[in-house]
Coordinates of C-alpha atoms in Angstrom, one line a residue:
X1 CA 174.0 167.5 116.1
X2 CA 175.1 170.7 117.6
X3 CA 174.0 169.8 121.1
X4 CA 175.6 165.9 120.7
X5 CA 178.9 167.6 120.2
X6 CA 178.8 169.6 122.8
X7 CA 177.4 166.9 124.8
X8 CA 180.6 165.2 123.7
X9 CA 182.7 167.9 124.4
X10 CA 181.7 168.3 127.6
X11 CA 182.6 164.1 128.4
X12 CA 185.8 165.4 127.3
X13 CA 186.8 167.9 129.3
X14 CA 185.5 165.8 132.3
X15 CA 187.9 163.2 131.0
X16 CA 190.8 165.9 131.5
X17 CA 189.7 166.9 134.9
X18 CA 189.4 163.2 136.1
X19 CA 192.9 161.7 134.5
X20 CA 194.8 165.3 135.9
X21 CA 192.6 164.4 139.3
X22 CA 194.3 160.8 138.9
X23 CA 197.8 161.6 138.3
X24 CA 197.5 164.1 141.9
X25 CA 196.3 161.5 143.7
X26 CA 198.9 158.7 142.2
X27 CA 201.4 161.2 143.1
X28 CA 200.3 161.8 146.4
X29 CA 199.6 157.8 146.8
X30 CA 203.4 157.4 145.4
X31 CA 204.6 159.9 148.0
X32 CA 203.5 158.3 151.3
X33 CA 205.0 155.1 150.2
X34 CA 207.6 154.1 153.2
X35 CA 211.0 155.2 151.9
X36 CA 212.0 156.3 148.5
X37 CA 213.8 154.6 145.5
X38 CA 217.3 155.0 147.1
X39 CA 216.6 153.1 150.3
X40 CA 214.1 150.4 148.3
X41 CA 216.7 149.8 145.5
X42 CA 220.0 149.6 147.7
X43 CA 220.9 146.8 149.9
X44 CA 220.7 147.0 154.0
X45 CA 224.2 146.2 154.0
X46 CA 225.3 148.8 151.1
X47 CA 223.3 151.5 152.3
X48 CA 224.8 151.1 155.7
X49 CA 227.9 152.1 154.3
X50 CA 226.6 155.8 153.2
X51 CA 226.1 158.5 155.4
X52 CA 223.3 161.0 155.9
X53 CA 225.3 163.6 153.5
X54 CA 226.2 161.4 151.0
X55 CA 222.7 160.3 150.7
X56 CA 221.4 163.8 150.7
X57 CA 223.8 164.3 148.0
X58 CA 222.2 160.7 146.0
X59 CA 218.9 162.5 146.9
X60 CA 219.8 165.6 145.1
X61 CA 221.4 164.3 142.4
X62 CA 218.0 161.9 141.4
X63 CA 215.5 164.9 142.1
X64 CA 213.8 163.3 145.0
X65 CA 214.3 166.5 147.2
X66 CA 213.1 168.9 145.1
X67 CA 209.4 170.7 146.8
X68 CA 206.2 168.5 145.8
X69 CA 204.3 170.7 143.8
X70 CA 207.5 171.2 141.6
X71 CA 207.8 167.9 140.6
X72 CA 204.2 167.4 140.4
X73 CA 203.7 169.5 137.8
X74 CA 206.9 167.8 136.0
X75 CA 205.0 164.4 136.3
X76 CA 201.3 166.2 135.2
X77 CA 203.2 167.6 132.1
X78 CA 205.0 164.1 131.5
X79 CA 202.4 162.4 131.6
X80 CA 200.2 164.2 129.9
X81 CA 202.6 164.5 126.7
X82 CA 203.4 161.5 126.9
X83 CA 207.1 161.3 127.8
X84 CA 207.2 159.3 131.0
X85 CA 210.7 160.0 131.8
X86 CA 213.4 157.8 132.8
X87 CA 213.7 155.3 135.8
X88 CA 215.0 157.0 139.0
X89 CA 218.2 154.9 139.6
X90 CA 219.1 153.0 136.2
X91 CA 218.0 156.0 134.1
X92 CA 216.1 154.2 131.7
X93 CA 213.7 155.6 129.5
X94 CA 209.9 154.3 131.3
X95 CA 208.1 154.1 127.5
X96 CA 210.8 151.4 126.3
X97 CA 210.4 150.0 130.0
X98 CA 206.9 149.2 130.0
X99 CA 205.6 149.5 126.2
X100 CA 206.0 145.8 125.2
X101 CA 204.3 144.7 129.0
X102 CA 201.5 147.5 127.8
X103 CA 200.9 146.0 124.3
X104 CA 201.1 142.1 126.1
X105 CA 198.3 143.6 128.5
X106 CA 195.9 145.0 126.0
X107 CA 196.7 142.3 123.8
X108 CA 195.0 140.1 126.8
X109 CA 192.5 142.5 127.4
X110 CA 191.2 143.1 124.1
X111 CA 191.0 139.5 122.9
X112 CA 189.5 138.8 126.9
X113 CA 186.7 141.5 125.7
X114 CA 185.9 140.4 122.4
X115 CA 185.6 136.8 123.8
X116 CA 183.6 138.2 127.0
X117 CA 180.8 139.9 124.4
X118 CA 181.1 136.9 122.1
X119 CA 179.4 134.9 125.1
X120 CA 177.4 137.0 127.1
X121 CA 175.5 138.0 123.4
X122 CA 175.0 134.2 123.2
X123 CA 174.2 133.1 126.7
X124 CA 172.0 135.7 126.7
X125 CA 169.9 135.3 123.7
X126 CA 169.6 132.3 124.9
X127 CA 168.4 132.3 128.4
X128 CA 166.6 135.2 127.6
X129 CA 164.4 132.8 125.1
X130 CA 162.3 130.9 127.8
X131 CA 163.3 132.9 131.3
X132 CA 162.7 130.0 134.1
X133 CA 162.9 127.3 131.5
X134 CA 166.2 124.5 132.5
X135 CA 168.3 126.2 130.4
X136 CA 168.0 129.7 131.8
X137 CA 167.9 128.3 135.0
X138 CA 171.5 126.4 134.2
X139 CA 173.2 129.5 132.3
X140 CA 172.2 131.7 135.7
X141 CA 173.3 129.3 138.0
X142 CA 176.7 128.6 136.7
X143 CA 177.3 132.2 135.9
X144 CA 176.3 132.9 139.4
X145 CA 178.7 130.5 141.1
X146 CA 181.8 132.0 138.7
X147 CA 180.7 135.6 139.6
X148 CA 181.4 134.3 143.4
X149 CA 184.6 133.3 142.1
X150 CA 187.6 135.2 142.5
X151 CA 190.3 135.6 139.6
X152 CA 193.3 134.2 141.5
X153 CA 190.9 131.0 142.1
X154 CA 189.5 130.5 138.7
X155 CA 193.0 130.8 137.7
X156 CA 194.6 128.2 140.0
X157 CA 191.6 126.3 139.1
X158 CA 192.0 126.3 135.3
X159 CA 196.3 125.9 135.9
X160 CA 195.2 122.3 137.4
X161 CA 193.0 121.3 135.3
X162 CA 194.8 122.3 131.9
X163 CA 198.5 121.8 132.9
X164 CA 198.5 119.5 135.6
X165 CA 195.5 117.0 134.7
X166 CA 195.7 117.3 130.9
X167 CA 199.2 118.5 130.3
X168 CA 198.2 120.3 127.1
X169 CA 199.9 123.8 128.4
X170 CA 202.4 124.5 130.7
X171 CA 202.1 126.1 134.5
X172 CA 203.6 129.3 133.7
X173 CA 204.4 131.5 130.8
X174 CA 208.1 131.8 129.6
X175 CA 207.4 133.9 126.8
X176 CA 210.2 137.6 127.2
X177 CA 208.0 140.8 127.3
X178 CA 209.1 141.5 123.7
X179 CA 207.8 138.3 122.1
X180 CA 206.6 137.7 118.6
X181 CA 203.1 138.9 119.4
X182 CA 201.8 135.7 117.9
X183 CA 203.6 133.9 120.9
X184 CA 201.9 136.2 123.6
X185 CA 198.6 135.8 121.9
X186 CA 198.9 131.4 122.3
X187 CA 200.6 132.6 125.7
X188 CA 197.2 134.4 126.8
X189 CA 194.6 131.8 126.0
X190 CA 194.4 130.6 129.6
X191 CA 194.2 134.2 131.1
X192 CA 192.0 135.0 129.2
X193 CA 189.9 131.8 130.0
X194 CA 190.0 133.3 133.9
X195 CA 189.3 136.9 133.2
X196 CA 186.6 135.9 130.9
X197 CA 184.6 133.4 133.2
X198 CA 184.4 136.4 136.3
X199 CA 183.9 138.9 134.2
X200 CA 181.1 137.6 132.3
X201 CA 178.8 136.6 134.5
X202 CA 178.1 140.3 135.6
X203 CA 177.5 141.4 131.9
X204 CA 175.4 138.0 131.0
X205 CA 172.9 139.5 134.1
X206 CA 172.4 143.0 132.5
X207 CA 172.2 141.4 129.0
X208 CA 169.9 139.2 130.2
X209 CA 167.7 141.4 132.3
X210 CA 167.3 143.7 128.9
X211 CA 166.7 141.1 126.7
X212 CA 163.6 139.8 128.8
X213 CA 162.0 143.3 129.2
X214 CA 162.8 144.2 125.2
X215 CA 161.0 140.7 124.4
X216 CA 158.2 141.7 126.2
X217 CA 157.6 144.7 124.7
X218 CA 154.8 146.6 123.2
X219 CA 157.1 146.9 119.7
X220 CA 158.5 143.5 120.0
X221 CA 155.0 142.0 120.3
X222 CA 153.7 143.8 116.8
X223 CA 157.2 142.3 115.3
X224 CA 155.7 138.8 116.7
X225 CA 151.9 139.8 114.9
X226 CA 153.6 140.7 112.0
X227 CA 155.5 137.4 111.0
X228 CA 158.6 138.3 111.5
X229 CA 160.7 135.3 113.0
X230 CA 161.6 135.1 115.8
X231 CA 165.5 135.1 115.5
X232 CA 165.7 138.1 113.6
X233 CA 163.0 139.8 116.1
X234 CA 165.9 138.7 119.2
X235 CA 168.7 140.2 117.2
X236 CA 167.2 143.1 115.2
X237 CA 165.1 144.5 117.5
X238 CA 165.2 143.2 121.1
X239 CA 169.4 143.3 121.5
X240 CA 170.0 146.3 120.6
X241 CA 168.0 148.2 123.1
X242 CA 169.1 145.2 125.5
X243 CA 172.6 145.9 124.9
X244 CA 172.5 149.6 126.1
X245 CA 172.3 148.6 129.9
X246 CA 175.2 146.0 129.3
X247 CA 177.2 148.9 128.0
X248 CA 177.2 150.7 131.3
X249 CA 179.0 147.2 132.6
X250 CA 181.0 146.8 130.0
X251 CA 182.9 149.8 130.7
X252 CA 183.2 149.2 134.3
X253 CA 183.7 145.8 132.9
X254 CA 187.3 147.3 131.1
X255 CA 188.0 148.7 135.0
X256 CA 187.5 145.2 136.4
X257 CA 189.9 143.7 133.7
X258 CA 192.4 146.0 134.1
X259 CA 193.2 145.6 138.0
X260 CA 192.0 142.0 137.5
X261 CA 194.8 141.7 135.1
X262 CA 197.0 142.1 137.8
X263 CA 196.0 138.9 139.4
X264 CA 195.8 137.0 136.5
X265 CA 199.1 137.4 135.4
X266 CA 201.1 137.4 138.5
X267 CA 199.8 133.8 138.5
X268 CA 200.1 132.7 135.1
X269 CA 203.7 134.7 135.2
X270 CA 202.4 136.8 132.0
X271 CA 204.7 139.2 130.8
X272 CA 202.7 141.9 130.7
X273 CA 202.2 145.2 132.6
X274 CA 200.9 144.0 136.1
X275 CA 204.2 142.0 136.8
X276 CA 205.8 145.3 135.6
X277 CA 203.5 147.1 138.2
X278 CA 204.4 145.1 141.1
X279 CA 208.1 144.9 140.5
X280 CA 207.9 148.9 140.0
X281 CA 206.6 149.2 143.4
X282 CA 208.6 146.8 145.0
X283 CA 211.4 149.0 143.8
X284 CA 209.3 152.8 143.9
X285 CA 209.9 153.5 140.8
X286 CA 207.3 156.5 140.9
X287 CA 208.1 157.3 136.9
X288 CA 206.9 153.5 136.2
X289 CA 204.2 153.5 138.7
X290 CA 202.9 156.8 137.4
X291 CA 203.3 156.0 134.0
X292 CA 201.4 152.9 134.8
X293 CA 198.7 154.0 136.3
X294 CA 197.7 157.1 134.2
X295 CA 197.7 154.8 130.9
X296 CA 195.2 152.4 133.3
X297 CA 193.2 155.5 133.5
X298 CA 193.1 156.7 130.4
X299 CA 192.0 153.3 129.5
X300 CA 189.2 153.1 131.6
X301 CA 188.0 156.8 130.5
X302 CA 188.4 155.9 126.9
X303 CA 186.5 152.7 127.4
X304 CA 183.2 155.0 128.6
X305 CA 183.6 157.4 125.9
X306 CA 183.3 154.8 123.6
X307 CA 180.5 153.3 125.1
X308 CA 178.6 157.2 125.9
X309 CA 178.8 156.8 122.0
X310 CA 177.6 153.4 121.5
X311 CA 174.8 154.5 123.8
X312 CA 173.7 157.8 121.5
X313 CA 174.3 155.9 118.3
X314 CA 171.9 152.9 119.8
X315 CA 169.7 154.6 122.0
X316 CA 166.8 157.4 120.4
X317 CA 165.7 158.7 123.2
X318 CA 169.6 159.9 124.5
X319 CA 170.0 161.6 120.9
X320 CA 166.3 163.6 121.4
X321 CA 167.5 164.7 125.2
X322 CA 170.9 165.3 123.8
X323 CA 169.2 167.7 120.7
X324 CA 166.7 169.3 123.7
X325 CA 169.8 170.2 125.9

């Protein structure tokens, strides 16, 4: 137990290095952006009007010429407690900026997860039953062929087929960021559709490729000599050691979903935190941009410790290398 926790621990700390590593290198990626918030946000014609000193002036007065490691270490301690400052020109706080987009986002996500697992679980149980038999050979072609797929296609694809052919939603989304969530939840069904059909075709593969090797097992095989039947020998025994590969994906799965996301609802107009992302950086807002992105990565790091631990709780043989050091 000792040697879990520390095993634990040590995820951790390696979680602190890579989201402080992140914010650097967002920082640095903010900084060689052409231009700077002044000369983004003003007009050609109004900023003709200033000269150099009174933009110096502008600059001083919004922090942007203060030394970069200063105001590096200002954003790392931001960031890191939370407090994502205000916008650079309107001074506006960035949390009430982007925390309704956020919860529309992971809204989308999370129900786009649960659905993803929901299907891969039962397209590969499945498939997995009678590998090179017409159905397996129909669930991996199709999932092949949306793998191919990219998001802004599948999108487009499902926007004519569900609003222009059948009418039963609209094009776009109209719903305001801050929304009933009930409303964004109706508002997500068709993004969800898109980032579910790419994303689970990848999973389905590892699922499936586990699910064949656990069924032909030494263990699996006593199970069959034993009596037991045959559904409870897929789902007691055979998925849970098929699942620990899929894991692995699932989290790089959460990756794929959140830059996916971006995509997805730029062209469904979903008011979540991608549309806030790209109008940010059309406007260099660093504090939004920053804030963005380090919430993205934390995310993404929380989504693998999560599954290191689904992984030890599943897996024996992790736990005894875990206790052995």
């Amino acid at each position: 137990m000792t040697q879990i926790v520390s095993m634990m621990g040590r995820r951790l700390f390696l979680s602190f290095f890579i989201l402080s590593f992140t914010a650097l290198i967002v920082f640095l990626g903010t900084e060689v952006l052409p231009g700077d918030a002044l000369t983004a946000t003003m007009p050609a014609e109004e900023l003709a009007f200033y000269t150099p000193a009174q933009l110096a002036k502008l600059r001083t007065e919004y922090g942007l010429d203060r030394a970069l490691p200063v105001r590096f270490l200002e954003v790392w301690n931001r960031l890191f407690s939370f407090d994502f400052g205000v916008t650079i020109i309107k001074r506006e706080p960035v949390y009430d900026r982007i925390i309704h987009p956020v919860i529309n986002s992971a809204i989308m996500a999370g129900v786009a997860l649960l659905v993803m697992l929901l299907i891969v679980i039962t397209l590969g149980i499945l498939s997995s039953l009678k590998p090179g038999g017409r159905l397996d050979n129909w669930i991996s072609g199709t999932t092949l062929f949306t793998y191919s797929m990219p998001d802004f296609v599948v999108s487009n694809v499902l926007v004519i087929i569900f609003a222009v052919w059948l009418g039963l939603t609209p094009a776009v989304i109209f719903a305001s960021t801050n929304a009933p969530k009930l409303t964004i939840l109706v508002a997500a069904i068709l993004p969800v559709m898109a980032l579910c059909i790419h994303g689970a075709a990848y999973q389905f593969r590892l699922l499936r490729t586990g699910m064949i090797e656990a069924l032909g097992s030494d263990y699996v095989e006593r199970a069959r000599l034993a009596g037991i039947p045959n559904w409870r020998i897929c789902l007691r025994h055979a998925l849970p050691s098929a699942l620990i590969p899929m894991l692995n994906g699932t989290a790089t799965f959460v990756a794929a979903l959140l830059s996916g996301s971006v995509v997805v609802e730029s062209v469904f107009k979903f008011p979540g935190v991608g549309g806030e992302l790209l109008r940010a950086l059309a406007q260099r807002e660093i504090p939004t941009i920053q804030a963005i992105a380090f919430l993205a990565a934390l995310a993404v790091v929380a989504a693998n410790l999560v599954a290191d631990i689904a992984i030890l709780m599943l897996d024996p043989r992790v736990r005894t290398r875990s206790q052995h050091g």
